[in-house]
Amino acid sequence: MSEDRRLHFPATERNRAPILAVLERVLPREGVVLEIASGSGQHVVSFARALPSISWQPTDADPAHVASIDAWRASEAAENVAPALLLDVEAQPWPVRRADAIFCANMIHIAPWSACLALLDGAASLLGPDAPLVIYGPFREGGAHTAASNEGFDASLRARDPRWGVRDLDEVLAEARARGLVHDSTVRMPANNLTVVLRRSRAPGRRSMG
Ligand SMILES: C[S@@+](CC[C@H](N)C(=O)[O-])C[C@H]1O[C@@H](n2cnc3c(N)ncnc32)[C@H](O)[C@@H]1O
């Protein structure tokens, strides 16, 4: 029997129901949803089951995660999930032709700031007018942490890699705005996380992908 390559991320089990409640509200009814930094693949298979009229395209920069996503896809027989793509947000243009929405959980703080900017660049380039980019994770607000747990998490991230760290919402929104991604809404989530919904404006913004 082949090796089971499915990874299990405990936080993903805990946060998927509250995230799904937001996605049900903000995603288009149908079309292609591109997931950036899918990780284990647990999110995408559970969201795909709950929202079957959407075609899901998972991706990740880590080949072991791509293998895990595909193992979850196979074990759940998730027909509306495409095979996972190896996609590093910083390697542009992305190997994706179409996205009607983009979802990215827990990546921008566990990567250099340049990865957050690359996520915004890629989304601005790929999404059509009004299409959403949904970012989930911990954020600072007004330059300050919103909870002691986030402050400790931020310190642990920076100890692992000084380029990592919990991002400031205002800075993310300013960079998004500069790329034609306007702030739609911010939803407060359990465990001091946020879901931030941005939408591609109708006016052309800066585009970095060809
Ligand atoms: C903490 S995990 C989050 C996984 C999943 N989204 C979740 O919430 O369970 C962070 C993920 O970001 C991915 N990642 C880090 N840097 C990346 C980059 N430059 N481009 C794409 N994915 C990246 C990692 O491989 C990892 O799967």
PDB file of C-alpha atoms and ligand atoms in Angstrom:
ATOM      1  CA  MET A   1       0.000   0.000   0.000  1.00  0.00           C
ATOM      2  CA  SER A   2       1.332   3.483  -0.812  1.00  0.00           C
ATOM      3  CA  GLU A   3       2.369   5.853   1.943  1.00  0.00           C
ATOM      4  CA  ASP A   4      -0.355   8.185   3.260  1.00  0.00           C
ATOM      5  CA  ARG A   5       0.985  11.674   2.474  1.00  0.00           C
ATOM      6  CA  ARG A   6      -1.888  13.540   4.145  1.00  0.00           C
ATOM      7  CA  LEU A   7      -0.657  16.106   6.676  1.00  0.00           C
ATOM      8  CA  HIS A   8      -2.859  17.112   9.629  1.00  0.00           C
ATOM      9  CA  PHE A   9      -2.739  20.746  10.784  1.00  0.00           C
ATOM     10  CA  PRO A  10      -4.702  21.046  14.082  1.00  0.00           C
ATOM     11  CA  ALA A  11      -5.470  24.787  13.690  1.00  0.00           C
ATOM     12  CA  THR A  12      -6.990  24.093  10.300  1.00  0.00           C
ATOM     13  CA  GLU A  13      -9.479  21.679  11.856  1.00  0.00           C
ATOM     14  CA  ARG A  14     -10.462  24.342  14.406  1.00  0.00           C
ATOM     15  CA  ASN A  15     -10.824  27.365  12.132  1.00  0.00           C
ATOM     16  CA  ARG A  16     -12.441  25.859   9.047  1.00  0.00           C
ATOM     17  CA  ALA A  17     -16.072  26.273  10.175  1.00  0.00           C
ATOM     18  CA  PRO A  18     -15.817  30.005  11.009  1.00  0.00           C
ATOM     19  CA  ILE A  19     -13.838  30.646   7.806  1.00  0.00           C
ATOM     20  CA  LEU A  20     -16.426  28.764   5.767  1.00  0.00           C
ATOM     21  CA  ALA A  21     -19.166  30.977   7.215  1.00  0.00           C
ATOM     22  CA  VAL A  22     -17.372  34.016   5.740  1.00  0.00           C
ATOM     23  CA  LEU A  23     -16.550  32.335   2.420  1.00  0.00           C
ATOM     24  CA  GLU A  24     -20.199  31.362   1.934  1.00  0.00           C
ATOM     25  CA  ARG A  25     -21.036  35.051   2.110  1.00  0.00           C
ATOM     26  CA  VAL A  26     -18.261  36.595   0.023  1.00  0.00           C
ATOM     27  CA  LEU A  27     -17.355  34.063  -2.676  1.00  0.00           C
ATOM     28  CA  PRO A  28     -19.141  33.960  -6.018  1.00  0.00           C
ATOM     29  CA  ARG A  29     -21.737  31.162  -6.305  1.00  0.00           C
ATOM     30  CA  GLU A  30     -19.686  29.440  -8.995  1.00  0.00           C
ATOM     31  CA  GLY A  31     -16.419  29.810 -10.861  1.00  0.00           C
ATOM     32  CA  VAL A  32     -12.805  29.108  -9.952  1.00  0.00           C
ATOM     33  CA  VAL A  33     -11.502  29.853  -6.464  1.00  0.00           C
ATOM     34  CA  LEU A  34      -7.720  29.882  -6.295  1.00  0.00           C
ATOM     35  CA  GLU A  35      -6.325  28.971  -2.899  1.00  0.00           C
ATOM     36  CA  ILE A  36      -2.838  30.285  -2.191  1.00  0.00           C
ATOM     37  CA  ALA A  37      -0.684  28.458   0.404  1.00  0.00           C
ATOM     38  CA  SER A  38      -3.171  25.598   0.838  1.00  0.00           C
ATOM     39  CA  GLY A  39      -0.903  23.836   3.326  1.00  0.00           C
ATOM     40  CA  SER A  40      -2.150  20.372   4.243  1.00  0.00           C
ATOM     41  CA  GLY A  41      -5.182  20.581   1.928  1.00  0.00           C
ATOM     42  CA  GLN A  42      -7.683  20.087   4.757  1.00  0.00           C
ATOM     43  CA  HIS A  43      -9.248  23.503   4.148  1.00  0.00           C
ATOM     44  CA  VAL A  44      -9.799  23.022   0.444  1.00  0.00           C
ATOM     45  CA  VAL A  45     -11.423  19.594   0.683  1.00  0.00           C
ATOM     46  CA  SER A  46     -13.798  20.708   3.404  1.00  0.00           C
ATOM     47  CA  PHE A  47     -14.712  23.982   1.636  1.00  0.00           C
ATOM     48  CA  ALA A  48     -15.163  22.104  -1.651  1.00  0.00           C
ATOM     49  CA  ARG A  49     -17.608  19.702  -0.020  1.00  0.00           C
ATOM     50  CA  ALA A  50     -19.600  22.599   1.483  1.00  0.00           C
ATOM     51  CA  LEU A  51     -19.555  24.708  -1.720  1.00  0.00           C
ATOM     52  CA  PRO A  52     -19.853  22.131  -4.523  1.00  0.00           C
ATOM     53  CA  SER A  53     -20.707  24.554  -7.349  1.00  0.00           C
ATOM     54  CA  ILE A  54     -17.261  26.152  -7.046  1.00  0.00           C
ATOM     55  CA  SER A  55     -14.167  24.718  -8.763  1.00  0.00           C
ATOM     56  CA  TRP A  56     -11.284  24.883  -6.307  1.00  0.00           C
ATOM     57  CA  GLN A  57      -7.649  25.264  -7.345  1.00  0.00           C
ATOM     58  CA  PRO A  58      -5.294  24.563  -4.425  1.00  0.00           C
ATOM     59  CA  THR A  59      -1.629  25.577  -4.543  1.00  0.00           C
ATOM     60  CA  ASP A  60       1.408  25.718  -2.300  1.00  0.00           C
ATOM     61  CA  ALA A  61       5.110  26.526  -2.554  1.00  0.00           C
ATOM     62  CA  ASP A  62       6.151  23.402  -0.638  1.00  0.00           C
ATOM     63  CA  PRO A  63       6.195  20.136  -2.639  1.00  0.00           C
ATOM     64  CA  ALA A  64       5.375  18.094   0.498  1.00  0.00           C
ATOM     65  CA  HIS A  65       2.262  20.220   0.949  1.00  0.00           C
ATOM     66  CA  VAL A  66       1.290  19.797  -2.691  1.00  0.00           C
ATOM     67  CA  ALA A  67       1.532  16.030  -2.155  1.00  0.00           C
ATOM     68  CA  SER A  68      -0.590  16.279   0.995  1.00  0.00           C
ATOM     69  CA  ILE A  69      -3.256  18.331  -0.785  1.00  0.00           C
ATOM     70  CA  ASP A  70      -3.476  15.752  -3.552  1.00  0.00           C
ATOM     71  CA  ALA A  71      -3.652  12.931  -0.994  1.00  0.00           C
ATOM     72  CA  TRP A  72      -6.569  14.653   0.769  1.00  0.00           C
ATOM     73  CA  ARG A  73      -8.211  15.293  -2.602  1.00  0.00           C
ATOM     74  CA  ALA A  74      -7.961  11.600  -3.464  1.00  0.00           C
ATOM     75  CA  SER A  75      -9.092  10.320  -0.077  1.00  0.00           C
ATOM     76  CA  GLU A  76     -12.131  12.628  -0.042  1.00  0.00           C
ATOM     77  CA  ALA A  77     -12.897  11.976  -3.731  1.00  0.00           C
ATOM     78  CA  ALA A  78     -13.203  15.747  -4.102  1.00  0.00           C
ATOM     79  CA  GLU A  79     -14.282  16.079  -7.735  1.00  0.00           C
ATOM     80  CA  ASN A  80     -14.501  19.873  -7.655  1.00  0.00           C
ATOM     81  CA  VAL A  81     -10.878  20.209  -6.475  1.00  0.00           C
ATOM     82  CA  ALA A  82      -8.238  20.409  -9.216  1.00  0.00           C
ATOM     83  CA  PRO A  83      -4.839  18.762  -8.747  1.00  0.00           C
ATOM     84  CA  ALA A  84      -2.687  21.001  -6.575  1.00  0.00           C
ATOM     85  CA  LEU A  85      -0.190  23.294  -8.289  1.00  0.00           C
ATOM     86  CA  LEU A  86       3.262  24.189  -7.047  1.00  0.00           C
ATOM     87  CA  LEU A  87       2.947  27.962  -6.732  1.00  0.00           C
ATOM     88  CA  ASP A  88       5.312  30.314  -4.933  1.00  0.00           C
ATOM     89  CA  VAL A  89       3.618  33.711  -4.783  1.00  0.00           C
ATOM     90  CA  GLU A  90       6.942  35.398  -5.417  1.00  0.00           C
ATOM     91  CA  ALA A  91       7.514  33.529  -8.692  1.00  0.00           C
ATOM     92  CA  GLN A  92       5.405  35.574 -11.073  1.00  0.00           C
ATOM     93  CA  PRO A  93       3.525  35.219 -13.296  1.00  0.00           C
ATOM     94  CA  TRP A  94       1.599  32.510 -11.477  1.00  0.00           C
ATOM     95  CA  PRO A  95       0.849  29.290 -13.414  1.00  0.00           C
ATOM     96  CA  VAL A  96      -2.889  29.982 -13.334  1.00  0.00           C
ATOM     97  CA  ARG A  97      -5.046  31.308 -16.143  1.00  0.00           C
ATOM     98  CA  ARG A  98      -8.221  32.187 -14.295  1.00  0.00           C
ATOM     99  CA  ALA A  99      -9.476  32.977 -10.796  1.00  0.00           C
ATOM    100  CA  ASP A 100     -12.885  34.357  -9.879  1.00  0.00           C
ATOM    101  CA  ALA A 101     -11.759  34.687  -6.260  1.00  0.00           C
ATOM    102  CA  ILE A 102      -8.586  34.062  -4.259  1.00  0.00           C
ATOM    103  CA  PHE A 103      -8.351  32.742  -0.686  1.00  0.00           C
ATOM    104  CA  CYS A 104      -5.170  32.740   1.388  1.00  0.00           C
ATOM    105  CA  ALA A 105      -5.017  31.643   5.043  1.00  0.00           C
ATOM    106  CA  ASN A 106      -2.090  31.971   7.388  1.00  0.00           C
ATOM    107  CA  MET A 107       0.622  32.736   4.868  1.00  0.00           C
ATOM    108  CA  ILE A 108       1.536  36.420   5.011  1.00  0.00           C
ATOM    109  CA  HIS A 109       2.968  36.270   8.557  1.00  0.00           C
ATOM    110  CA  ILE A 110       4.879  32.992   7.937  1.00  0.00           C
ATOM    111  CA  ALA A 111       6.762  34.422   4.971  1.00  0.00           C
ATOM    112  CA  PRO A 112       8.741  37.593   4.214  1.00  0.00           C
ATOM    113  CA  TRP A 113       6.820  40.845   3.669  1.00  0.00           C
ATOM    114  CA  SER A 114       7.721  40.476  -0.012  1.00  0.00           C
ATOM    115  CA  ALA A 115       5.417  37.429  -0.121  1.00  0.00           C
ATOM    116  CA  CYS A 116       2.493  39.545   1.074  1.00  0.00           C
ATOM    117  CA  LEU A 117       3.262  42.119  -1.618  1.00  0.00           C
ATOM    118  CA  ALA A 118       3.534  39.328  -4.205  1.00  0.00           C
ATOM    119  CA  LEU A 119       0.142  37.968  -3.098  1.00  0.00           C
ATOM    120  CA  LEU A 120      -1.372  41.417  -3.675  1.00  0.00           C
ATOM    121  CA  ASP A 121       0.417  41.792  -7.032  1.00  0.00           C
ATOM    122  CA  GLY A 122      -0.792  38.399  -8.218  1.00  0.00           C
ATOM    123  CA  ALA A 123      -4.353  39.010  -7.079  1.00  0.00           C
ATOM    124  CA  ALA A 124      -4.464  42.452  -8.693  1.00  0.00           C
ATOM    125  CA  SER A 125      -3.277  40.950 -11.934  1.00  0.00           C
ATOM    126  CA  LEU A 126      -5.510  37.882 -12.017  1.00  0.00           C
ATOM    127  CA  LEU A 127      -8.831  39.009 -10.576  1.00  0.00           C
ATOM    128  CA  GLY A 128     -11.540  40.726 -12.574  1.00  0.00           C
ATOM    129  CA  PRO A 129     -13.514  43.763 -11.379  1.00  0.00           C
ATOM    130  CA  ASP A 130     -15.182  43.222  -7.965  1.00  0.00           C
ATOM    131  CA  ALA A 131     -13.660  39.744  -7.553  1.00  0.00           C
ATOM    132  CA  PRO A 132     -12.523  39.093  -3.963  1.00  0.00           C
ATOM    133  CA  LEU A 133      -9.163  38.353  -2.384  1.00  0.00           C
ATOM    134  CA  VAL A 134      -9.858  36.866   1.072  1.00  0.00           C
ATOM    135  CA  ILE A 135      -6.972  36.832   3.561  1.00  0.00           C
ATOM    136  CA  TYR A 136      -7.262  35.040   6.906  1.00  0.00           C
ATOM    137  CA  GLY A 137      -4.850  35.223   9.822  1.00  0.00           C
ATOM    138  CA  PRO A 138      -3.618  37.292  12.775  1.00  0.00           C
ATOM    139  CA  PHE A 139      -2.988  41.010  12.211  1.00  0.00           C
ATOM    140  CA  ARG A 140      -1.746  43.987  14.206  1.00  0.00           C
ATOM    141  CA  GLU A 141      -4.122  46.947  14.045  1.00  0.00           C
ATOM    142  CA  GLY A 142      -2.970  50.584  14.148  1.00  0.00           C
ATOM    143  CA  GLY A 143       0.566  49.302  14.706  1.00  0.00           C
ATOM    144  CA  ALA A 144      -0.363  47.415  17.888  1.00  0.00           C
ATOM    145  CA  HIS A 145      -1.120  43.837  18.777  1.00  0.00           C
ATOM    146  CA  THR A 146      -4.737  43.132  19.604  1.00  0.00           C
ATOM    147  CA  ALA A 147      -4.032  40.250  22.018  1.00  0.00           C
ATOM    148  CA  ALA A 148      -1.172  38.966  24.162  1.00  0.00           C
ATOM    149  CA  SER A 149      -1.396  35.625  22.363  1.00  0.00           C
ATOM    150  CA  ASN A 150      -0.750  37.327  19.014  1.00  0.00           C
ATOM    151  CA  GLU A 151       2.175  39.269  20.501  1.00  0.00           C
ATOM    152  CA  GLY A 152       3.756  36.033  21.739  1.00  0.00           C
ATOM    153  CA  PHE A 153       3.106  34.360  18.411  1.00  0.00           C
ATOM    154  CA  ASP A 154       4.727  37.308  16.608  1.00  0.00           C
ATOM    155  CA  ALA A 155       7.842  37.033  18.809  1.00  0.00           C
ATOM    156  CA  SER A 156       8.069  33.290  18.141  1.00  0.00           C
ATOM    157  CA  LEU A 157       7.757  33.870  14.382  1.00  0.00           C
ATOM    158  CA  ARG A 158      10.482  36.537  14.374  1.00  0.00           C
ATOM    159  CA  ALA A 159      12.737  34.237  16.425  1.00  0.00           C
ATOM    160  CA  ARG A 160      12.335  31.542  13.775  1.00  0.00           C
ATOM    161  CA  ASP A 161      12.951  33.953  10.899  1.00  0.00           C
ATOM    162  CA  PRO A 162      13.448  37.730  11.335  1.00  0.00           C
ATOM    163  CA  ARG A 163      11.693  38.316   7.994  1.00  0.00           C
ATOM    164  CA  TRP A 164       8.459  36.768   9.345  1.00  0.00           C
ATOM    165  CA  GLY A 165       5.941  38.410  11.650  1.00  0.00           C
ATOM    166  CA  VAL A 166       2.317  39.360  12.220  1.00  0.00           C
ATOM    167  CA  ARG A 167       1.460  42.052   9.668  1.00  0.00           C
ATOM    168  CA  ASP A 168      -0.231  45.373  10.337  1.00  0.00           C
ATOM    169  CA  LEU A 169      -3.688  45.566   8.778  1.00  0.00           C
ATOM    170  CA  ASP A 170      -3.316  49.240   7.799  1.00  0.00           C
ATOM    171  CA  GLU A 171      -0.045  48.519   5.978  1.00  0.00           C
ATOM    172  CA  VAL A 172      -1.595  45.581   4.122  1.00  0.00           C
ATOM    173  CA  LEU A 173      -4.626  47.698   3.163  1.00  0.00           C
ATOM    174  CA  ALA A 174      -2.416  50.557   1.938  1.00  0.00           C
ATOM    175  CA  GLU A 175      -0.377  48.219  -0.267  1.00  0.00           C
ATOM    176  CA  ALA A 176      -3.586  46.608  -1.511  1.00  0.00           C
ATOM    177  CA  ARG A 177      -5.104  49.995  -2.344  1.00  0.00           C
ATOM    178  CA  ALA A 178      -1.974  50.943  -4.319  1.00  0.00           C
ATOM    179  CA  ARG A 179      -2.631  47.879  -6.479  1.00  0.00           C
ATOM    180  CA  GLY A 180      -6.322  48.560  -7.071  1.00  0.00           C
ATOM    181  CA  LEU A 181      -7.576  46.167  -4.366  1.00  0.00           C
ATOM    182  CA  VAL A 182     -10.116  47.981  -2.226  1.00  0.00           C
ATOM    183  CA  HIS A 183     -11.131  47.058   1.314  1.00  0.00           C
ATOM    184  CA  ASP A 184     -14.567  45.440   1.366  1.00  0.00           C
ATOM    185  CA  SER A 185     -14.815  44.222   4.963  1.00  0.00           C
ATOM    186  CA  THR A 186     -12.972  42.837   7.959  1.00  0.00           C
ATOM    187  CA  VAL A 187     -14.538  40.022   9.965  1.00  0.00           C
ATOM    188  CA  ARG A 188     -13.391  39.296  13.519  1.00  0.00           C
ATOM    189  CA  MET A 189     -12.718  35.605  13.927  1.00  0.00           C
ATOM    190  CA  PRO A 190     -12.101  33.269  16.884  1.00  0.00           C
ATOM    191  CA  ALA A 191      -8.643  33.209  18.513  1.00  0.00           C
ATOM    192  CA  ASN A 192      -7.960  36.890  17.664  1.00  0.00           C
ATOM    193  CA  ASN A 193      -7.729  36.307  13.933  1.00  0.00           C
ATOM    194  CA  LEU A 194      -9.281  38.368  11.148  1.00  0.00           C
ATOM    195  CA  THR A 195     -10.700  37.607   7.751  1.00  0.00           C
ATOM    196  CA  VAL A 196      -9.985  40.547   5.446  1.00  0.00           C
ATOM    197  CA  VAL A 197     -11.964  40.840   2.221  1.00  0.00           C
ATOM    198  CA  LEU A 198     -10.498  42.954  -0.580  1.00  0.00           C
ATOM    199  CA  ARG A 199     -12.055  43.461  -4.002  1.00  0.00           C
ATOM    200  CA  ARG A 200     -10.476  44.322  -7.314  1.00  0.00           C
ATOM    201  CA  SER A 201     -11.571  47.823  -8.188  1.00  0.00           C
ATOM    202  CA  ARG A 202     -13.154  48.656 -11.519  1.00  0.00           C
ATOM    203  CA  ALA A 203     -10.530  51.339 -12.127  1.00  0.00           C
ATOM    204  CA  PRO A 204      -7.196  49.963 -13.343  1.00  0.00           C
ATOM    205  CA  GLY A 205      -4.546  49.688 -10.616  1.00  0.00           C
ATOM    206  CA  ARG A 206      -0.862  48.912 -10.873  1.00  0.00           C
ATOM    207  CA  ARG A 207      -0.318  45.601 -12.591  1.00  0.00           C
ATOM    208  CA  SER A 208       2.955  43.725 -12.283  1.00  0.00           C
ATOM    209  CA  MET A 209       2.183  40.498 -14.114  1.00  0.00           C
ATOM    210  CA  GLY A 210       2.314  40.204 -17.880  1.00  0.00           C
TER     211      GLY A 210
HETATM  212  C1  LIG B   1       0.872  28.003   8.295  1.00  0.00           C
HETATM  213  S1  LIG B   1       0.739  27.267   6.732  1.00  0.00           S
HETATM  214  C2  LIG B   1      -0.960  27.622   6.350  1.00  0.00           C
HETATM  215  C3  LIG B   1      -1.582  26.541   5.517  1.00  0.00           C
HETATM  216  C4  LIG B   1      -3.096  26.666   5.289  1.00  0.00           C
HETATM  217  N1  LIG B   1      -3.426  27.834   4.484  1.00  0.00           N
HETATM  218  C5  LIG B   1      -3.821  26.714   6.600  1.00  0.00           C
HETATM  219  O1  LIG B   1      -4.315  27.770   6.981  1.00  0.00           O
HETATM  220  O2  LIG B   1      -3.892  25.668   7.235  1.00  0.00           O
HETATM  221  C6  LIG B   1       1.636  28.385   5.684  1.00  0.00           C
HETATM  222  C7  LIG B   1       1.723  27.904   4.256  1.00  0.00           C
HETATM  223  O3  LIG B   1       2.279  28.936   3.450  1.00  0.00           O
HETATM  224  C8  LIG B   1       3.052  28.328   2.457  1.00  0.00           C
HETATM  225  N2  LIG B   1       3.960  29.327   1.904  1.00  0.00           N
HETATM  226  C9  LIG B   1       4.986  29.939   2.513  1.00  0.00           C
HETATM  227  N3  LIG B   1       5.602  30.787   1.677  1.00  0.00           N
HETATM  228  C10 LIG B   1       4.926  30.732   0.492  1.00  0.00           C
HETATM  229  C11 LIG B   1       5.068  31.372  -0.755  1.00  0.00           C
HETATM  230  N4  LIG B   1       6.066  32.233  -0.977  1.00  0.00           N
HETATM  231  N5  LIG B   1       4.192  31.076  -1.740  1.00  0.00           N
HETATM  232  C12 LIG B   1       3.188  30.194  -1.513  1.00  0.00           C
HETATM  233  N6  LIG B   1       3.009  29.536  -0.354  1.00  0.00           N
HETATM  234  C13 LIG B   1       3.867  29.808   0.645  1.00  0.00           C
HETATM  235  C14 LIG B   1       3.757  27.203   3.205  1.00  0.00           C
HETATM  236  O4  LIG B   1       4.300  26.219   2.350  1.00  0.00           O
HETATM  237  C15 LIG B   1       2.619  26.683   4.065  1.00  0.00           C
HETATM  238  O5  LIG B   1       1.894  25.668   3.425  1.00  0.00           O
END
